[in-house]
mmCIF file of C-alpha atoms in Angstrom:
data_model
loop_
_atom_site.group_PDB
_atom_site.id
_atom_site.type_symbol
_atom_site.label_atom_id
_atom_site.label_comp_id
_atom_site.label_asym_id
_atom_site.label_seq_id
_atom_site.Cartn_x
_atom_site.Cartn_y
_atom_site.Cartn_z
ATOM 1 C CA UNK A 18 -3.290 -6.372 15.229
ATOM 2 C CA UNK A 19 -2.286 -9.251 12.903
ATOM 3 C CA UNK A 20 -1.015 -9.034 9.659
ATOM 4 C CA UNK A 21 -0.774 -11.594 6.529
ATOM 5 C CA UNK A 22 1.381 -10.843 3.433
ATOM 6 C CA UNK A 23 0.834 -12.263 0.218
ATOM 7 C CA UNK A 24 3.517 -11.621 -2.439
ATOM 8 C CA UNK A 25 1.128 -11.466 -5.788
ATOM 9 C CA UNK A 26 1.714 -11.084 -9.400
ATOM 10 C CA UNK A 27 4.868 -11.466 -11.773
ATOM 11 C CA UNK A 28 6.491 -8.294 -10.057
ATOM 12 C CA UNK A 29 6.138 -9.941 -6.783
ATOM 13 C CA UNK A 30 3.983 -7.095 -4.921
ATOM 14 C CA UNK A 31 3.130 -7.499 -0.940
ATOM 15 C CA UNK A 32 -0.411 -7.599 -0.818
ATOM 16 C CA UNK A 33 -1.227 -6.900 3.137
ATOM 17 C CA UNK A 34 -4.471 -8.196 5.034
ATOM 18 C CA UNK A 35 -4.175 -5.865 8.196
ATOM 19 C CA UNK A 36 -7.135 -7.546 10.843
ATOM 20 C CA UNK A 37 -7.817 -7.128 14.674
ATOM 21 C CA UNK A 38 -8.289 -10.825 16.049
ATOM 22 C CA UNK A 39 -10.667 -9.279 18.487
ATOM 23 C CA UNK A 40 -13.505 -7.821 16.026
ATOM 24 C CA UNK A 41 -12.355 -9.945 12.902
ATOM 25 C CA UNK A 42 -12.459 -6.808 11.242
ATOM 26 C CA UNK A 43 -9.860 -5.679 8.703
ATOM 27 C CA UNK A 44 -8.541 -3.799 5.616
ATOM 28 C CA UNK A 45 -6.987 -4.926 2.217
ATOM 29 C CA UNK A 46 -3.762 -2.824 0.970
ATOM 30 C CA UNK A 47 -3.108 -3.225 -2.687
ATOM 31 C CA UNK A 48 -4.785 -6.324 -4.178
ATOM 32 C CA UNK A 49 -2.499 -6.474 -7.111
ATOM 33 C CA UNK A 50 -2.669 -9.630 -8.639
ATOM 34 C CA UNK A 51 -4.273 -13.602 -7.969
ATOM 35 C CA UNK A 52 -7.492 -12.554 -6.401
ATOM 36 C CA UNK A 53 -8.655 -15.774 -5.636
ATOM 37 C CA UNK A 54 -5.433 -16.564 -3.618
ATOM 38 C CA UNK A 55 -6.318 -12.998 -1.298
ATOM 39 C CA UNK A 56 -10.153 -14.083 -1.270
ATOM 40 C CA UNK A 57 -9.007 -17.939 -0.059
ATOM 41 C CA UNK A 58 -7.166 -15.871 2.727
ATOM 42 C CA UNK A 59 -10.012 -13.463 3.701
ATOM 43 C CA UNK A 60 -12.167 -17.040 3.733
ATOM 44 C CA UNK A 61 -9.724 -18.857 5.971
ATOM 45 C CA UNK A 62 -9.447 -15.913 8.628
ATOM 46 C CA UNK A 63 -13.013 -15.228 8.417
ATOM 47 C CA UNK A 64 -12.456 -11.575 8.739
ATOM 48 C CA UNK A 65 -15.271 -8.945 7.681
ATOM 49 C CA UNK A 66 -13.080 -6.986 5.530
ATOM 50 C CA UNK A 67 -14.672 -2.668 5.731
ATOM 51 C CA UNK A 68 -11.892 -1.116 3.194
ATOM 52 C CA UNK A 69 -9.585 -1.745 0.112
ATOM 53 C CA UNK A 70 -6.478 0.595 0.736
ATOM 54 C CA UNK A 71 -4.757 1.521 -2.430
ATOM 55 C CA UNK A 72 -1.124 3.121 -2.235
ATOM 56 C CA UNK A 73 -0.949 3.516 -5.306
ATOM 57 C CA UNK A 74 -2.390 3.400 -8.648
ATOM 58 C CA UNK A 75 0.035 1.085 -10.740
ATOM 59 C CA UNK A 76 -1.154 -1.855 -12.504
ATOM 60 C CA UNK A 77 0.477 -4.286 -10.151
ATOM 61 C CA UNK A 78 -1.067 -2.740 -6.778
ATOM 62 C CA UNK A 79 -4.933 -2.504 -8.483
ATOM 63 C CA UNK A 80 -4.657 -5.567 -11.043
ATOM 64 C CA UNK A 81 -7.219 -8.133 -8.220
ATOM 65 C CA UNK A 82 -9.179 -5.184 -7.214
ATOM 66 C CA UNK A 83 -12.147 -5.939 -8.778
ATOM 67 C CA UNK A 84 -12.391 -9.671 -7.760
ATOM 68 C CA UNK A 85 -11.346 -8.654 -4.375
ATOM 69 C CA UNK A 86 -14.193 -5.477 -4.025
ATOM 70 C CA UNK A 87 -16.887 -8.337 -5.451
ATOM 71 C CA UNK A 88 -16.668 -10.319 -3.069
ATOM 72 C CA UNK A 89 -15.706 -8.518 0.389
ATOM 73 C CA UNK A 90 -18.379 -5.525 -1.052
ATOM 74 C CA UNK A 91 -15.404 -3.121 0.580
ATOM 75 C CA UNK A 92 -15.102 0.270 -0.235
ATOM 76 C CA UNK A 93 -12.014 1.310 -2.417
ATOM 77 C CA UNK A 94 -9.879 4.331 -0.907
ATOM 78 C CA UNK A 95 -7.115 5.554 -3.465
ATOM 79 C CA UNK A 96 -5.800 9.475 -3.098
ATOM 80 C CA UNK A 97 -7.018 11.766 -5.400
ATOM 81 C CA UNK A 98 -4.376 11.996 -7.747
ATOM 82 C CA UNK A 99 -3.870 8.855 -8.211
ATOM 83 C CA UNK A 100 -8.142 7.820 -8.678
ATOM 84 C CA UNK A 101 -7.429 8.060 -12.921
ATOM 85 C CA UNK A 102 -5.282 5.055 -12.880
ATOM 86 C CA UNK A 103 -8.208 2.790 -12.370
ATOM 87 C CA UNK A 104 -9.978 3.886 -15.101
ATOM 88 C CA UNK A 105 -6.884 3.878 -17.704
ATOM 89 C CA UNK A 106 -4.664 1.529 -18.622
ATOM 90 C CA UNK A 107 -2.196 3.290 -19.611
ATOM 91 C CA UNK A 108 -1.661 5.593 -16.961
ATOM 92 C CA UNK A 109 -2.159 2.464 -14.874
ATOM 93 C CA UNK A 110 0.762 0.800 -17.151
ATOM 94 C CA UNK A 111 -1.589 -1.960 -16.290
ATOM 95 C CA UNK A 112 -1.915 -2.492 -20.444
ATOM 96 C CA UNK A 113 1.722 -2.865 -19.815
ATOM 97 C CA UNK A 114 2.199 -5.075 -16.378
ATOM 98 C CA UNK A 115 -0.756 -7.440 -16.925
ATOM 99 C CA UNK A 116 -2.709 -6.355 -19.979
ATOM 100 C CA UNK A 117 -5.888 -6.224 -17.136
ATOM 101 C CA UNK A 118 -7.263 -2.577 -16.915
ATOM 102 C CA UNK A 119 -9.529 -2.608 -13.797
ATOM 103 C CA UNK A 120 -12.269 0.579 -14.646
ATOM 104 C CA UNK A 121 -13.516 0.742 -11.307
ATOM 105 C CA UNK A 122 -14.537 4.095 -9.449
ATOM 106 C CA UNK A 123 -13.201 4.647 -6.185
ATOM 107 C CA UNK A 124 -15.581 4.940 -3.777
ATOM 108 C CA UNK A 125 -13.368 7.469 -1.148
ATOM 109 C CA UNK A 126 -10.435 9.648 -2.432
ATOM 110 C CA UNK A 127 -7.577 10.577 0.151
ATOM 111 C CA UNK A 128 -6.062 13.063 0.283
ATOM 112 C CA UNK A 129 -3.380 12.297 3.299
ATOM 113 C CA UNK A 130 -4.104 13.130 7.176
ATOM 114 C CA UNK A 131 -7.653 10.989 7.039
ATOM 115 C CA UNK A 132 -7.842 8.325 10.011
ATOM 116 C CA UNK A 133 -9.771 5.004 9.136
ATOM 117 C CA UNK A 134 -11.648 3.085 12.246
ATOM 118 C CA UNK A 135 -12.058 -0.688 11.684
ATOM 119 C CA UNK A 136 -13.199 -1.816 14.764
ATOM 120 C CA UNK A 137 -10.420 -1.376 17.729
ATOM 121 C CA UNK A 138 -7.590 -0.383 15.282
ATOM 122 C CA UNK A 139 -6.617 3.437 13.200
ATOM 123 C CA UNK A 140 -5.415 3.892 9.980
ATOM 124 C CA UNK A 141 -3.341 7.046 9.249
ATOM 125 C CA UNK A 142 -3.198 8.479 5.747
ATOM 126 C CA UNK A 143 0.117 10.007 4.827
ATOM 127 C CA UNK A 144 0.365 11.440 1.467
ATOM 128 C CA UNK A 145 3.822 10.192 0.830
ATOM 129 C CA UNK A 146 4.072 11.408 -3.283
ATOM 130 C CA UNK A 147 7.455 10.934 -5.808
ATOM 131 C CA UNK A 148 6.757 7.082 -7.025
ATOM 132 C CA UNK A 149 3.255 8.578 -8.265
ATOM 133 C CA UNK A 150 1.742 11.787 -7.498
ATOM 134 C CA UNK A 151 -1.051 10.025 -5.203
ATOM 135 C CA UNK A 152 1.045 7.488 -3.661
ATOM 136 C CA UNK A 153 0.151 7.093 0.192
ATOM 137 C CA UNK A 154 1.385 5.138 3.156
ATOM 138 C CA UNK A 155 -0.521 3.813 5.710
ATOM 139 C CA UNK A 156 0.498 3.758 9.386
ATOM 140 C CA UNK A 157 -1.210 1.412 12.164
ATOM 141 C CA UNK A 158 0.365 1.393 15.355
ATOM 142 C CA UNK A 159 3.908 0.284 14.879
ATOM 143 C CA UNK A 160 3.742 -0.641 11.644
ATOM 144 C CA UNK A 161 3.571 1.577 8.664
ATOM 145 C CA UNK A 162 3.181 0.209 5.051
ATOM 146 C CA UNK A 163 4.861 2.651 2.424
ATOM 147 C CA UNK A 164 3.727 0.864 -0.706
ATOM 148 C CA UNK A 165 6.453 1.863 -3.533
ATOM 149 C CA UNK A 166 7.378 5.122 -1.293
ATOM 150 C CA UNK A 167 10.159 3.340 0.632
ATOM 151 C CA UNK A 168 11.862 -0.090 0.235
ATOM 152 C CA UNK A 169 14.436 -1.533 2.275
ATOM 153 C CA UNK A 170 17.295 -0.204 1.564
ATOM 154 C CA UNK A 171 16.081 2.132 -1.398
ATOM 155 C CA UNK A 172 13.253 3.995 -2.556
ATOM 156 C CA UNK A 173 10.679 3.541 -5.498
ATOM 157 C CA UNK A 174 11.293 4.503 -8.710
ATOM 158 C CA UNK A 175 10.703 7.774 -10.244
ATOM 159 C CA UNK A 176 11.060 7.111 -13.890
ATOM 160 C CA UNK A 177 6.992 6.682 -14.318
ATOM 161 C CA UNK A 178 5.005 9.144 -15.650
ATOM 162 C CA UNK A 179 4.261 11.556 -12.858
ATOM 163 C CA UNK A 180 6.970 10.128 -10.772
ATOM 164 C CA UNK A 181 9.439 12.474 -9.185
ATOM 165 C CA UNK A 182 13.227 11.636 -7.152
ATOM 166 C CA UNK A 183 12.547 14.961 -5.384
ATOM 167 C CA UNK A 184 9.069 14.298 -4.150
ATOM 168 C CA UNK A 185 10.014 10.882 -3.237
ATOM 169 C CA UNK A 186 13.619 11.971 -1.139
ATOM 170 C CA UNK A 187 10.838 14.611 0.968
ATOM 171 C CA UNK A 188 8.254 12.120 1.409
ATOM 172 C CA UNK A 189 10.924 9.602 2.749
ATOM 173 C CA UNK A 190 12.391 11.602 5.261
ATOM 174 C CA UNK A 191 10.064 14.553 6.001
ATOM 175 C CA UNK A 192 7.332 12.306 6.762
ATOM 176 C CA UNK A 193 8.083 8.571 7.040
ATOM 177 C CA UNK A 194 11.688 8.529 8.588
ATOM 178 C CA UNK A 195 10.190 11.363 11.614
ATOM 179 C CA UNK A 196 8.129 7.580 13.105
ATOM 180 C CA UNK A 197 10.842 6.131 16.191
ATOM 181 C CA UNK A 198 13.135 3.161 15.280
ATOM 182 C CA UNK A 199 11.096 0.295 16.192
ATOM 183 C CA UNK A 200 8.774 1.293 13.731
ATOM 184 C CA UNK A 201 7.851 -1.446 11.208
ATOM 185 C CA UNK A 202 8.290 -1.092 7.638
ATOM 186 C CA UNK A 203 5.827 -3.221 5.381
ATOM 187 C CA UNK A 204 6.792 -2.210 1.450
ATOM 188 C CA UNK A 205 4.993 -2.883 -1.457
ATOM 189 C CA UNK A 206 7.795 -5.403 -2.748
ATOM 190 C CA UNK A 207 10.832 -6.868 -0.859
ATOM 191 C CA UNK A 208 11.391 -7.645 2.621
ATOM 192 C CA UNK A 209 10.067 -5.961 5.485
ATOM 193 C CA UNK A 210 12.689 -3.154 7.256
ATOM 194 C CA UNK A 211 12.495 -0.448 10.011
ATOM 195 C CA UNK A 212 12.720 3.101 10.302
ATOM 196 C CA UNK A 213 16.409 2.351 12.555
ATOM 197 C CA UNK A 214 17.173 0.241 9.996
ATOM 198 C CA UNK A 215 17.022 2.828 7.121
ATOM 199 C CA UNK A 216 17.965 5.312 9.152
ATOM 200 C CA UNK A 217 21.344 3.785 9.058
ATOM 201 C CA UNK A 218 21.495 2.145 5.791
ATOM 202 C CA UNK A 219 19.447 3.802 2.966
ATOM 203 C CA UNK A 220 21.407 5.844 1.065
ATOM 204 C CA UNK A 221 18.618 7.950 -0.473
ATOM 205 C CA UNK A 222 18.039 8.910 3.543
ATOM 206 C CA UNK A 223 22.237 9.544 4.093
#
């Protein structure tokens, strides 16, 4: 499994192209800003990209989703709760992070526990809510990407409509902090950590 990270946008969100080298085959998480910079990407690797992963449904995770689902003709996978913020800008905040409201429909709504194939590699679905009610991470292997779940070091915010510093505490150690140590931890903005390393240092976890 490769991986290529693209920090997009004016809020500096990780945009992830997740690909096996041996089928050229690979996902999208959170296209959220300067499509044609993710597109040049996809171009340059040649990959055959089969889904568009959303973790969540804010305006700077969704705001190159269109440009991005034109041209790889992917599928768009966003959990149910979440499937109204790319249809409204304001629950989006999108008329509020880039003035760019996306109205697309999602084409396959999670709801956590679902396992995506693309060729040789899996895709867990963990609903992983507090940050917004639909937020998901997405674990491959050894690496699990937590979108605006956890962070190194801290956890998303919770002052969002929807959001919730209860839900988010649970999510973050009922279900992301259970993965061993050498797990990988690709956020949705920031560096990258491990579970060992929040174990030890996050102070939401302690």
């Amino acid at each position: 499994m490769k991986i290529e990270r693209t920090v997009v946008g004016v809020y500096a969100a990780n945009c992830y192209i997740v690909y096996s080298e041996d089928t050229n085959e690979g996902i999208v998480i959170d296209p959220g800003a300067e499509g044609d910079i993710i597109i040049d990407k996809i171009k340059k690797l040649g990959l055959n990209i089969k889904y568009i992963i959303i973790t969540h449904g804010h305006g700077d995770h969704i705001g190159a989703l269109s440009e991005v689902k034109q041209f790889t003709n992917a599928p768009v996978l966003i959990h149910g709760l979440d499937k109204d913020m790319l249809k409204d800008g304001d629950k989006s905040l999108s008329n509020v992070i880039n003035k760019k409201n996306v109205n697309l429909e999602a084409d396959m709504l999670l709801k956590g526990g679902e396992e995506i194939k693309v060729g040789n590699l899996k895709f867990e679905i963990i609903h992983t809510p507090g940050h917004t009610p639909g937020g998901i991470s997405v674990k491959c292997g050894n690496s699990l990407f937590t979108g605006d779940t956890l962070f190194y070091h801290s956890v998303g915010r919770t002052d969002f409509p929807g959001g919730s510093f209860e839900d988010i505490v649970n999510s973050v150690k009922e279900k992301l902090i259970i993965y061993p140590d050498e797990t990988v931890v690709y956020p949705g903005h920031d560096r990258y950590s491990t579970i060992g390393e929040e174990k030890k240092y996050n102070p939401f976890i302690n």
